[in-house]
XYZ file of C-alpha atoms in Angstrom:
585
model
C 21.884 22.959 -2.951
C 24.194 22.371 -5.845
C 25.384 19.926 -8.787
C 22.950 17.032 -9.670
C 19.903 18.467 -7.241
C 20.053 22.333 -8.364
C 20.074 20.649 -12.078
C 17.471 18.500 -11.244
C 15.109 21.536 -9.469
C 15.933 23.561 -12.134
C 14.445 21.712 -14.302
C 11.836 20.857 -12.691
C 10.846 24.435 -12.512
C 10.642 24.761 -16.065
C 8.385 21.588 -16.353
C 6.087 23.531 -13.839
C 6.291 26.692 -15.439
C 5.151 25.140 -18.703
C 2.237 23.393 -17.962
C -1.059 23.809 -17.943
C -3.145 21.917 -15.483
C -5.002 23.861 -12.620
C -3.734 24.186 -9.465
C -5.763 22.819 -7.020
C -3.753 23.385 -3.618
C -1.185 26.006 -2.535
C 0.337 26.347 0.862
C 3.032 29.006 1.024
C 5.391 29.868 4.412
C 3.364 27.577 6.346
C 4.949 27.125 10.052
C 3.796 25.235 12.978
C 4.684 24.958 16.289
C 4.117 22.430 19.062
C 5.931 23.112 22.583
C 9.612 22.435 22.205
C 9.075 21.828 18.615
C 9.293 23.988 15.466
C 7.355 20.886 13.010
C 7.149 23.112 9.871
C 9.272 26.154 9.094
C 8.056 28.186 6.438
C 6.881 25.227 4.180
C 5.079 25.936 0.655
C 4.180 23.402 -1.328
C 1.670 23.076 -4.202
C -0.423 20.135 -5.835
C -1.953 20.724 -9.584
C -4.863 18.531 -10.992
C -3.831 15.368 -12.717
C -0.420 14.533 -11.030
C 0.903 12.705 -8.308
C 3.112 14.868 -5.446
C 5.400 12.751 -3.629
C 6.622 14.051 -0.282
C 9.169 13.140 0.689
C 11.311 13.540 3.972
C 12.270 11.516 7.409
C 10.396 10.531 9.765
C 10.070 14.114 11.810
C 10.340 15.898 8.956
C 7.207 17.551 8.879
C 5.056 15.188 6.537
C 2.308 14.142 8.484
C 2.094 17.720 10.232
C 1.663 19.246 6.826
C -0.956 17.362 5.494
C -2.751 17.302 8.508
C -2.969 21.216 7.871
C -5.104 20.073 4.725
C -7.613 17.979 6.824
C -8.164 20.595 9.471
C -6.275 18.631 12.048
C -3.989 21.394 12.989
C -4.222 25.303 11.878
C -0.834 26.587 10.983
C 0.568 29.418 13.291
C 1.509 31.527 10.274
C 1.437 30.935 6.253
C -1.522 30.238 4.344
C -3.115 27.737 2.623
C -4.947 28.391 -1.084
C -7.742 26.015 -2.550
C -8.270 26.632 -6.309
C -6.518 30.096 -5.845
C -8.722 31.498 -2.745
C -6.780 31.383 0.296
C -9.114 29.183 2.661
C -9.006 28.092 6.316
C -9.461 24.231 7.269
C -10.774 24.164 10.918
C -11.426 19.966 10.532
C -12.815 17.585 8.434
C -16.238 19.130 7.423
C -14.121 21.862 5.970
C -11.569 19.613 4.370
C -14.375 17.678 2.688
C -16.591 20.908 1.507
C -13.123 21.993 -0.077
C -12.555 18.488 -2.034
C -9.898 16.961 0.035
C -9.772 13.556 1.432
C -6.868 12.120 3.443
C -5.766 8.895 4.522
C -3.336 9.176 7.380
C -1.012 6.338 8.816
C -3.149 5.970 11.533
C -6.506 4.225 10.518
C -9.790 6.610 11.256
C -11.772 3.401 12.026
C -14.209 2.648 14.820
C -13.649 -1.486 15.104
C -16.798 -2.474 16.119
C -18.844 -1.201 13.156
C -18.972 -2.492 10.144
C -17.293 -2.398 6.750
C -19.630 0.019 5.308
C -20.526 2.087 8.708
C -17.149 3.063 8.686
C -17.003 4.292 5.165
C -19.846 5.772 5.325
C -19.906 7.579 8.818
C -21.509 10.503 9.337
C -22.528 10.380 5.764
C -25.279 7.287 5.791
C -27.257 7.272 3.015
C -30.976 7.649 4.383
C -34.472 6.719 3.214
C -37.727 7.680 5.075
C -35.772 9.609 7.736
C -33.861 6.170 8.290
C -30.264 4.859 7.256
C -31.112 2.637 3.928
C -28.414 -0.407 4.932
C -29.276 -1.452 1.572
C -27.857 1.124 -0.327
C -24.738 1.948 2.099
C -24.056 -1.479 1.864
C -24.254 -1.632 -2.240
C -22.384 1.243 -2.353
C -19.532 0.168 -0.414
C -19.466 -3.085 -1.747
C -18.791 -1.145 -5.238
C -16.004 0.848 -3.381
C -14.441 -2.209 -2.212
C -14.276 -3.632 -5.458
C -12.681 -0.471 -6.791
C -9.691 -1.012 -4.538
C -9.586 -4.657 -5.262
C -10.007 -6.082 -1.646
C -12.626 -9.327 -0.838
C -14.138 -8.498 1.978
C -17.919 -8.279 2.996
C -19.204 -4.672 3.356
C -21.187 -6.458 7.011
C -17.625 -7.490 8.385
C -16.664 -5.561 11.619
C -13.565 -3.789 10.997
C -12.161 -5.165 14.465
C -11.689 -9.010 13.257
C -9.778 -7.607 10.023
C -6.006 -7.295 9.252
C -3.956 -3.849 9.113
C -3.696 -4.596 4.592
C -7.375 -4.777 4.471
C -7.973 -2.169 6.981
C -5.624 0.503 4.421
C -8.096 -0.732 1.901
C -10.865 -0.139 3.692
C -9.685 3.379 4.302
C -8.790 3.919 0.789
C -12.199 2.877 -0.022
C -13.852 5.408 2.761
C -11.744 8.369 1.149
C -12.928 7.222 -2.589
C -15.937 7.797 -1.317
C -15.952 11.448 -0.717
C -14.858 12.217 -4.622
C -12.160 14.513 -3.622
C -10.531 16.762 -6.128
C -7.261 16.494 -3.812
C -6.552 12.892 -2.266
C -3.616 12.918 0.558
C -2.170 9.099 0.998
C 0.435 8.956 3.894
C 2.242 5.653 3.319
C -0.418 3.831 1.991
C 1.328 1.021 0.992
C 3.247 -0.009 4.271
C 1.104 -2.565 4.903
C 0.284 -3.719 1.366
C 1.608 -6.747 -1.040
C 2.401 -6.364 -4.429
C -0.354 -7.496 -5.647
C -2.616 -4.806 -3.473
C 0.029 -2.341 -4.350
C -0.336 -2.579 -8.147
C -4.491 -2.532 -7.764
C -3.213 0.409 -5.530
C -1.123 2.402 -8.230
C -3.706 1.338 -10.962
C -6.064 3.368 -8.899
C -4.130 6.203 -8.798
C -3.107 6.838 -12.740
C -7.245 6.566 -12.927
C -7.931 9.186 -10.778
C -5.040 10.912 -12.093
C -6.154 10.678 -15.513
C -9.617 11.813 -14.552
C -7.591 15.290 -12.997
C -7.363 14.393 -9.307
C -4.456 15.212 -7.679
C -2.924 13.106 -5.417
C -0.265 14.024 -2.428
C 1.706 11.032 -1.925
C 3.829 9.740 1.016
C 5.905 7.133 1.405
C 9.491 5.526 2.166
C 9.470 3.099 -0.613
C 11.931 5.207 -2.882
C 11.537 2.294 -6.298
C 7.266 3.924 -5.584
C 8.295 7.267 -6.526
C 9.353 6.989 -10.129
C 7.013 4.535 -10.753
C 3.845 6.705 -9.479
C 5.286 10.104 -9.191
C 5.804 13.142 -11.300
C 7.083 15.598 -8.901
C 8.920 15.251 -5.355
C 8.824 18.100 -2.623
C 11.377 17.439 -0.296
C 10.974 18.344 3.670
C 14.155 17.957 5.949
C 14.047 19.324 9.485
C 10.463 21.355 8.838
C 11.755 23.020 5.826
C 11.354 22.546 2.107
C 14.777 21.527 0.881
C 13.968 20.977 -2.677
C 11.272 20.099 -5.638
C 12.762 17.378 -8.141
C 11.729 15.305 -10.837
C 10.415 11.803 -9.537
C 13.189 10.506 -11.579
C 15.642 11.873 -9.940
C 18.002 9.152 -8.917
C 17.368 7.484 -5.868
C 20.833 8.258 -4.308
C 20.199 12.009 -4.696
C 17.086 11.383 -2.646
C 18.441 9.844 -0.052
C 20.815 12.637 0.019
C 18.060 15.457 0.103
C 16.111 13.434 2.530
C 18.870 12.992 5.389
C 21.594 15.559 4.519
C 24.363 12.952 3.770
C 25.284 10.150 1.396
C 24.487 6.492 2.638
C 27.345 4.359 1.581
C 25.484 0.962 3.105
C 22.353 0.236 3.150
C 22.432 -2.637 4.904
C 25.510 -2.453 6.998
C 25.376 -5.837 8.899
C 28.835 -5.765 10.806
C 29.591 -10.161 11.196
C 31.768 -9.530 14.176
C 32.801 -12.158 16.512
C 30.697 -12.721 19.818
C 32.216 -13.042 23.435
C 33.529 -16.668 23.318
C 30.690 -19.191 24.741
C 31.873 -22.106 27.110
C 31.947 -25.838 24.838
C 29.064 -27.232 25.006
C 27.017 -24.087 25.902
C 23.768 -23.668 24.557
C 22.526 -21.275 22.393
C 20.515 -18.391 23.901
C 18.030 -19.864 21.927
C 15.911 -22.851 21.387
C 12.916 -23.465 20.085
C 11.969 -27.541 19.554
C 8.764 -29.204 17.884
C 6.650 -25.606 18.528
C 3.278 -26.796 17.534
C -0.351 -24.711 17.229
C -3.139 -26.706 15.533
C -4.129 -24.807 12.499
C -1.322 -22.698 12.840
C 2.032 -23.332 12.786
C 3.327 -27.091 13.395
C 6.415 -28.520 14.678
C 8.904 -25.801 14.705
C 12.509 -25.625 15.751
C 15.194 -23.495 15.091
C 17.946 -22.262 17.379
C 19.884 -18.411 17.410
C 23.141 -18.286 19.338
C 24.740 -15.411 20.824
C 26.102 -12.875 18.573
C 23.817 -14.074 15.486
C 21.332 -12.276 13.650
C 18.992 -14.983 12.295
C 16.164 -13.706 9.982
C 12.798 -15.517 9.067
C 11.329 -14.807 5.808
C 8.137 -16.080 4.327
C 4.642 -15.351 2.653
C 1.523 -14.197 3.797
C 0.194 -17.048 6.229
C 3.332 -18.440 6.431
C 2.665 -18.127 10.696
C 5.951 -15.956 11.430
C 4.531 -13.247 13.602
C 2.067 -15.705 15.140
C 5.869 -18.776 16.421
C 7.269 -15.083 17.712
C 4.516 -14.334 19.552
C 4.349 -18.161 20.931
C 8.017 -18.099 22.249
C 7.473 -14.718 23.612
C 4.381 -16.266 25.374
C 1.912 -14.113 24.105
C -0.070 -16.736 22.778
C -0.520 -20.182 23.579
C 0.673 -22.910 21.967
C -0.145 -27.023 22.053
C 3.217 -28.744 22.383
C 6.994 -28.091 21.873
C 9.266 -26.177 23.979
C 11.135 -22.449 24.207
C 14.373 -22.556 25.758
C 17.069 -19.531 26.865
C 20.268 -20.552 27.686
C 19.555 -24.423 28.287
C 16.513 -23.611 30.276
C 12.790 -24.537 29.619
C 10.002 -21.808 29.708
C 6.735 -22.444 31.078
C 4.135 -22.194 28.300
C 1.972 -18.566 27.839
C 3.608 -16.908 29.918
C 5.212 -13.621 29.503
C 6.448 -12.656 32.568
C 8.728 -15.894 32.883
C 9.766 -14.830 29.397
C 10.584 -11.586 29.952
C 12.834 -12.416 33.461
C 14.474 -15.283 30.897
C 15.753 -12.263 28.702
C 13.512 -12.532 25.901
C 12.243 -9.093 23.728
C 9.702 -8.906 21.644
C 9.305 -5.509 19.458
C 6.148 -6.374 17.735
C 5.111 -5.008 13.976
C 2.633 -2.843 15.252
C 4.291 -0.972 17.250
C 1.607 1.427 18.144
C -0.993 -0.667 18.862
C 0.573 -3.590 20.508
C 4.611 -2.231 21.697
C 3.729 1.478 23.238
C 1.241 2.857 25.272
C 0.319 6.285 23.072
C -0.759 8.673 25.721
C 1.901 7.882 28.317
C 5.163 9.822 27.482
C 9.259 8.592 26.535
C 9.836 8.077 30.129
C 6.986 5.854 31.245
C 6.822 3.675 28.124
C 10.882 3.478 28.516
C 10.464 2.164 32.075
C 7.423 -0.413 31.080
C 9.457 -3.613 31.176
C 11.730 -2.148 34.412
C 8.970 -0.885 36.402
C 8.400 -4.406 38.217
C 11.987 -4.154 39.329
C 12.265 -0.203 40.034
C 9.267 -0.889 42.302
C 9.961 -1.522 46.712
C 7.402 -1.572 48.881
C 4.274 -0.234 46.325
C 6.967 2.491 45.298
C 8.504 3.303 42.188
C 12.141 4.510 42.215
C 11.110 7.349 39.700
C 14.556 8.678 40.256
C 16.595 5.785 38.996
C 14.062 5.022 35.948
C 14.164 8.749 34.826
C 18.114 8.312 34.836
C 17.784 5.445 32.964
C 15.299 6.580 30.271
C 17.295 9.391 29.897
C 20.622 7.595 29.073
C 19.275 5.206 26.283
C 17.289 7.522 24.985
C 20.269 9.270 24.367
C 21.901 6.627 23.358
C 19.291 5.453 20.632
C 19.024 8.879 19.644
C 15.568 9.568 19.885
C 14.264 13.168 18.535
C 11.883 14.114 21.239
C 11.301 17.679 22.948
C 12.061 16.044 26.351
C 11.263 12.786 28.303
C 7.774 13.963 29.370
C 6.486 14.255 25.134
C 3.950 12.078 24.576
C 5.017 9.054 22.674
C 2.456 9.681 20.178
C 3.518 13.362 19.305
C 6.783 11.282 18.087
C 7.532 10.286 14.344
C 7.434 6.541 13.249
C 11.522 5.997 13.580
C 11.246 7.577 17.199
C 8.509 5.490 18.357
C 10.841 2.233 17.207
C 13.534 3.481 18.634
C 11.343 3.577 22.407
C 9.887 0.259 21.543
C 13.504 -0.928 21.057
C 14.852 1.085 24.578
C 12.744 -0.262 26.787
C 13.969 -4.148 25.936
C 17.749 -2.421 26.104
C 16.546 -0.839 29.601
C 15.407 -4.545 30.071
C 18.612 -5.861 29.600
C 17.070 -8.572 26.680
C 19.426 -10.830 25.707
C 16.897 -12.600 22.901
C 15.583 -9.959 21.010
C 12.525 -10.635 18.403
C 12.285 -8.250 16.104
C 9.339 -8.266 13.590
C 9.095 -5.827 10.738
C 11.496 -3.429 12.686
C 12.054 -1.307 9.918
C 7.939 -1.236 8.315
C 7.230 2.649 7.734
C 10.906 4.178 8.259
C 12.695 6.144 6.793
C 15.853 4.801 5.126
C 18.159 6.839 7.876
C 16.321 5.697 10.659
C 16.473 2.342 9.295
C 20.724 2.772 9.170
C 20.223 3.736 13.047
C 18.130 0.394 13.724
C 20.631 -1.705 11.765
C 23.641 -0.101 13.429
C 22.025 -0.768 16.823
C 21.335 -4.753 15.909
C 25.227 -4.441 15.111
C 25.800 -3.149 19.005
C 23.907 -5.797 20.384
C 25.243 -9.169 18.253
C 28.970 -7.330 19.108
C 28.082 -7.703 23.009
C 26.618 -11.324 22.863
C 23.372 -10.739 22.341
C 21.263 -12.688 19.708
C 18.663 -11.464 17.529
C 15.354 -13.013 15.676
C 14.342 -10.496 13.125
C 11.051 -11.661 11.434
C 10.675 -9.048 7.862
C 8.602 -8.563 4.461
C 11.439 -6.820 3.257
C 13.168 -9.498 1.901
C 16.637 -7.251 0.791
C 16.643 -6.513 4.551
C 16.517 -9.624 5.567
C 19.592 -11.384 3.123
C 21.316 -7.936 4.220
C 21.196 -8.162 7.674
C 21.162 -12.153 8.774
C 23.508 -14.097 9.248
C 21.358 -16.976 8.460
C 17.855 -16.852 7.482
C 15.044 -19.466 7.886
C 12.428 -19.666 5.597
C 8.407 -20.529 6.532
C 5.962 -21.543 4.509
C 2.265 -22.962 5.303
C 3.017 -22.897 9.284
C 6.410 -24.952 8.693
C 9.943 -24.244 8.788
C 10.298 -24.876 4.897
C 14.738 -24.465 5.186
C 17.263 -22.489 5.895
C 20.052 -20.749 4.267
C 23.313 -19.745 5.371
C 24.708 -16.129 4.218
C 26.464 -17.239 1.445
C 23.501 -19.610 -0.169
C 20.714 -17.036 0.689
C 19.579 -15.418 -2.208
C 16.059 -14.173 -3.025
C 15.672 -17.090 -5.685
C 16.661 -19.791 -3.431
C 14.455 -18.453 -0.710
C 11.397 -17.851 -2.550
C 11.861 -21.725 -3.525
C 11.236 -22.721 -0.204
C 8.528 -19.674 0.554
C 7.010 -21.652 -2.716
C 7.316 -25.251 -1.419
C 4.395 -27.230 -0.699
C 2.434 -27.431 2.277
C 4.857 -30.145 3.890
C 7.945 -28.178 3.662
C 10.261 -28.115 0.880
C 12.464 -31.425 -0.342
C 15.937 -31.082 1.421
C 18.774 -31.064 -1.031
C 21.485 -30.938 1.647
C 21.885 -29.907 5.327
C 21.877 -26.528 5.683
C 24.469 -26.218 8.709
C 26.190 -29.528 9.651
C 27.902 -27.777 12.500
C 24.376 -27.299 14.505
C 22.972 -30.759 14.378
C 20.054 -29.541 16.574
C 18.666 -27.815 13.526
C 15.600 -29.107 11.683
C 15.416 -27.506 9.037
C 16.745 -28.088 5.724
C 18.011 -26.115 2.400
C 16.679 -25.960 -1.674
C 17.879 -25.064 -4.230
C 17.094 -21.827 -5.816
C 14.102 -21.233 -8.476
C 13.941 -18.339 -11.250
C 10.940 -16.474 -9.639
C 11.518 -12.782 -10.242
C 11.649 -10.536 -7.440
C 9.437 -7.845 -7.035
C 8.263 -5.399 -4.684
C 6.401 -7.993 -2.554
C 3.523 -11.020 -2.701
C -0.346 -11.194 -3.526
C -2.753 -12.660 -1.999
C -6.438 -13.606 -2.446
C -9.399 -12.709 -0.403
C -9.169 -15.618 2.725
C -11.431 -15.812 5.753
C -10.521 -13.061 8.213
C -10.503 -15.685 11.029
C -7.053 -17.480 9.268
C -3.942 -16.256 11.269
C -1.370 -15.283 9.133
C 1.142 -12.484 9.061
C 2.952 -9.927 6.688
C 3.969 -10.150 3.094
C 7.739 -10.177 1.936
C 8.398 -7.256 -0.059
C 10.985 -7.177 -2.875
C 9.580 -11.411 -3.602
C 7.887 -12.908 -6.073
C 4.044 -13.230 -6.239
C 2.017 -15.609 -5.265
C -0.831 -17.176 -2.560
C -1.413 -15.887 0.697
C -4.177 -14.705 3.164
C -4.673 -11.828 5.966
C -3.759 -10.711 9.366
C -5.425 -11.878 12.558
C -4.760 -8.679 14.632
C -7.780 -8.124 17.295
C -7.004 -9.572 20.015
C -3.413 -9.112 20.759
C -2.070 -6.825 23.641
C 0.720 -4.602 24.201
C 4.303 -5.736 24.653
């Protein structure tokens, strides 16, 4: 290391050398292997009372192996890990907890069919008379959930709630062990602004009251406004311990190895010509759900990258999942290259071409405990299969080359999807729609909980596809990525298309005007591309909202099916996530 990142550890030393607050945890030469994989490499790290640790580091890095060392998850294979000075062993969670650590991973610890407060409170029921006293669990997780700033009731089931109030339910459950050491891994991937300030408010208390808090995430604007220190992991190794001011540039270049020029390096090339008169790959016309979305039309043509932006309950995820015929829908129609798609059905939509990579991509796009290879061949197994048999050969083969061509970081084709980081996980969620041969690919919140080089990959590979004629719907929160990477961007809001904006006009002003609008769509001010009459929608002008990292919204009835927040918006209303009852795709 050398110039602005030897300055900048440098001086961080000498902040750490000069103060005084207690160390609480210590891991030093910590390595841990799994088989094919070296995760961690002779790690140390070290967390003192009253400050927030960032971690920082790809996905595959190591972060989620190490602090799953402090919960007892795994035991490292050499190294050692210190609690208040006395080197310690964490065999699993009893430990973890007797030691004053509480960790909330990326994957929620819930059990959906219990209850709000059953779930924060399991294995640790308050009891009365040799029975669990409801009243009091339920009281004191009430008080919890107030702490974290979510509405919901402590009798709710966690199984008809959305993935934001599920983080704050597991924020809540960790509160509740008054840890000395508090481990959040990308707590606020799921979150709005509003949930994210609560969030940080939470954390300066805690740190004020000497808790110290390990912090992960891939929001780099989070770190200097939460952080005091960053540890940086590349490749299972500690690569450096800066200052979370450090600027975010030199971050990106710890993180990855390399400078990023672009961060959004859309590539506008020009498709394979298209016959006159063809129709767009496309076309969506009137798409109506009561209560949900209502008369919806748009169109994407080959070679285009159109993006859909909107607020919580605007009803993107839930028109994606309708033209992907996951879910039903009461009138309109979904059309790929000039022909009509029968309603709900997702086989005729997959055989039309269209790909759906969903936002949660493990519990609806991958099948965890099957490995690369089988989850690759899930949309081609129909087709690889003659007489009952399944050409094993020819799928292998083909896993193998686009996993290689995507890149993934896996220890071989048999690895467990699960075992893999969030960016390699996409990346298989993406392959098997490539393997597919998709030429309508719906992305939604493709990038949510990667890291910023993976992210480069994705958006590089969105460039390969436009370049060969395919089109792409890319639904996102994060509203820089989508005015970076569309080439025109419609804009929901209440269920309806509220406009749409052309490259040039789309700015995050003049699309938070129409996010904004009122319930019957915003007041066109002029056609938004004359060239396509068959579009519906129309354009605003732009407001003065200021952008911020993403949108609030108040407590709403769990039942109301809505989808993500935009991040890097302007606050304002919203509701939750319906998530139970959708299936894999």
């Amino acid at each position: 290391m050398s110039g602005p990142a030897q300055d900048a550890q440098d001086a961080q030393e000498q902040q750490d050398s000069a103060t005084g607050a207690p160390e609480l945890l210590r891991v030093e030469g910590i390595r841990k292997a799994f088989p094919g994989v070296v995760a961690l490499d002779g790690v140390d790290f070290d967390l003192r009372g009253g400050e927030v640790h960032v971690l920082l580091g790809e996905n595959g890095a190591g972060k989620s192996t190490l602090i799953k060392m402090f919960s007892g998850a795994h035991q490292p294979d050499a190294g050692r890990i210190l609690v208040g000075g006395e080197e310690v062993r964490v065999q699993g969670a009893q430990d973890a907890e007797r030691l004053g650590i509480a960790t909330i991973h990326q994957e929620f610890n819930l059990v959906p069919d219990l209850t709000v407060a059953e779930n924060i409170f399991l294995g640790r029921q308050p009891r009365r008379f040799g029975l669990i006293d409801r009243g009091r669990m339920e009281a004191d997780a009430a008080e919890l959930l107030a702490r974290v700033g979510v509405d919901v009731s402590p009798r709710a089931r966690c199984r008809g709630l959305g993935i934001a109030r599920l983080q704050m339910v597991e924020i809540a459950k960790a509160l509740s062990l008054h840890a000395r050491v508090l481990v959040m891994d990308e707590p606020t991937a799921v979150l709005t602004s509003e949930e994210v300030e609560k969030l940080f408010a939470l954390v300066r208390g805690l740190r004020a009251d000497g808790v110290g808090v390990v912090f992960i995430t891939h929001h780099l604007e989070e770190i200097a406004a939460l952080g005091d220190r960053v540890s940086v992991l590349r490749d299972g190794r500690s690569v450096g311990r800066v200052p979370a001011s450090t600027p975010e540039d030199e971050l990106v270049r710890l993180m990855v190895g390399r400078s990023i020029e672009q961060q959004y390096p859309r590539e506008r090339t020009a498709a394979p010509e298209q016959p006159d008169g063809a129709a767009p790959l496309l076309r969506v016309r009137g798409l109506t759900r009561s209560g949900v979305f209502h008369d919806v039309g748009f169109e994407v043509r080959a070679g285009e990258v159109v993006g859909v932006a909107g607020l919580v309950g605007a009803g993107r995820t839930e028109v994606a999942r309708a033209v992907f015929g996951a879910d039903p829908y009461d009138a309109g129609t979904v059309e790929v290259a000039g022909r009509a798609l029968p309603r709900h059905d997702v086989y005729a939509a997959t055989r039309a071409g269209i790909g759906l990579v969903p936002e949660d991509r493990k519990g609806q796009g991958l099948l965890l405990d099957a490995s690369v290879e089988e989850n690759l061949g899930l949309v081609t197994l129909r087709a690889a299969t003659r007489a009952g048999l399944v050409d094993r050969g020819a799928q292998r083969a083909a896993a193998e080359r686009i996993a290689g061509r995507l890149g993934v970081r896996m220890a071989g084709l048999g690895q467990h999807v699960r075992t893999l980081s969030g960016g390699n996980q996409q990346k298989v969620v993406i392959g098997k729609w490539l393997l597919a041969e998709a030429r309508v690919l719906i992305l939604d919140e493709p990038t949510r909980g990667i890291d910023v080089g993976a992210k480069v990959e994705i958006y590089q590979l969105v460039n390969e596809l436009t370049a060969a004629g395919h089109a792409v719907l890319m639904i996102s929160s994060d509203l820089p990525e989508v005015l970076g990477m569309s080439d025109r961007v419609l804009v929901m809001a209440h269920g309806r298309l509220a406009g749409e904006l052309g490259a040039d006009e789309a700015t995050q002003d003049a699309v938070m005007a129409l996010a904004v609008g009122s319930g019957t769509g915003a007041q066109p001010a002029h056609p938004a591309h004359p060239a396509h009459p068959a579009h519906d929608t129309t354009t605003s002008a732009g407001g003065t909202t200021t952008p911020t990292r993403g949108t609030t919204t108040p407590a709403g009835d769990d039942s109301t099916p809505t989808d993500g927040a935009m991040k890097g918006s302007a606050p304002t209303d919203g509701g939750t996530k319906e998530e139970g009852s959708r299936g894999n795709h």
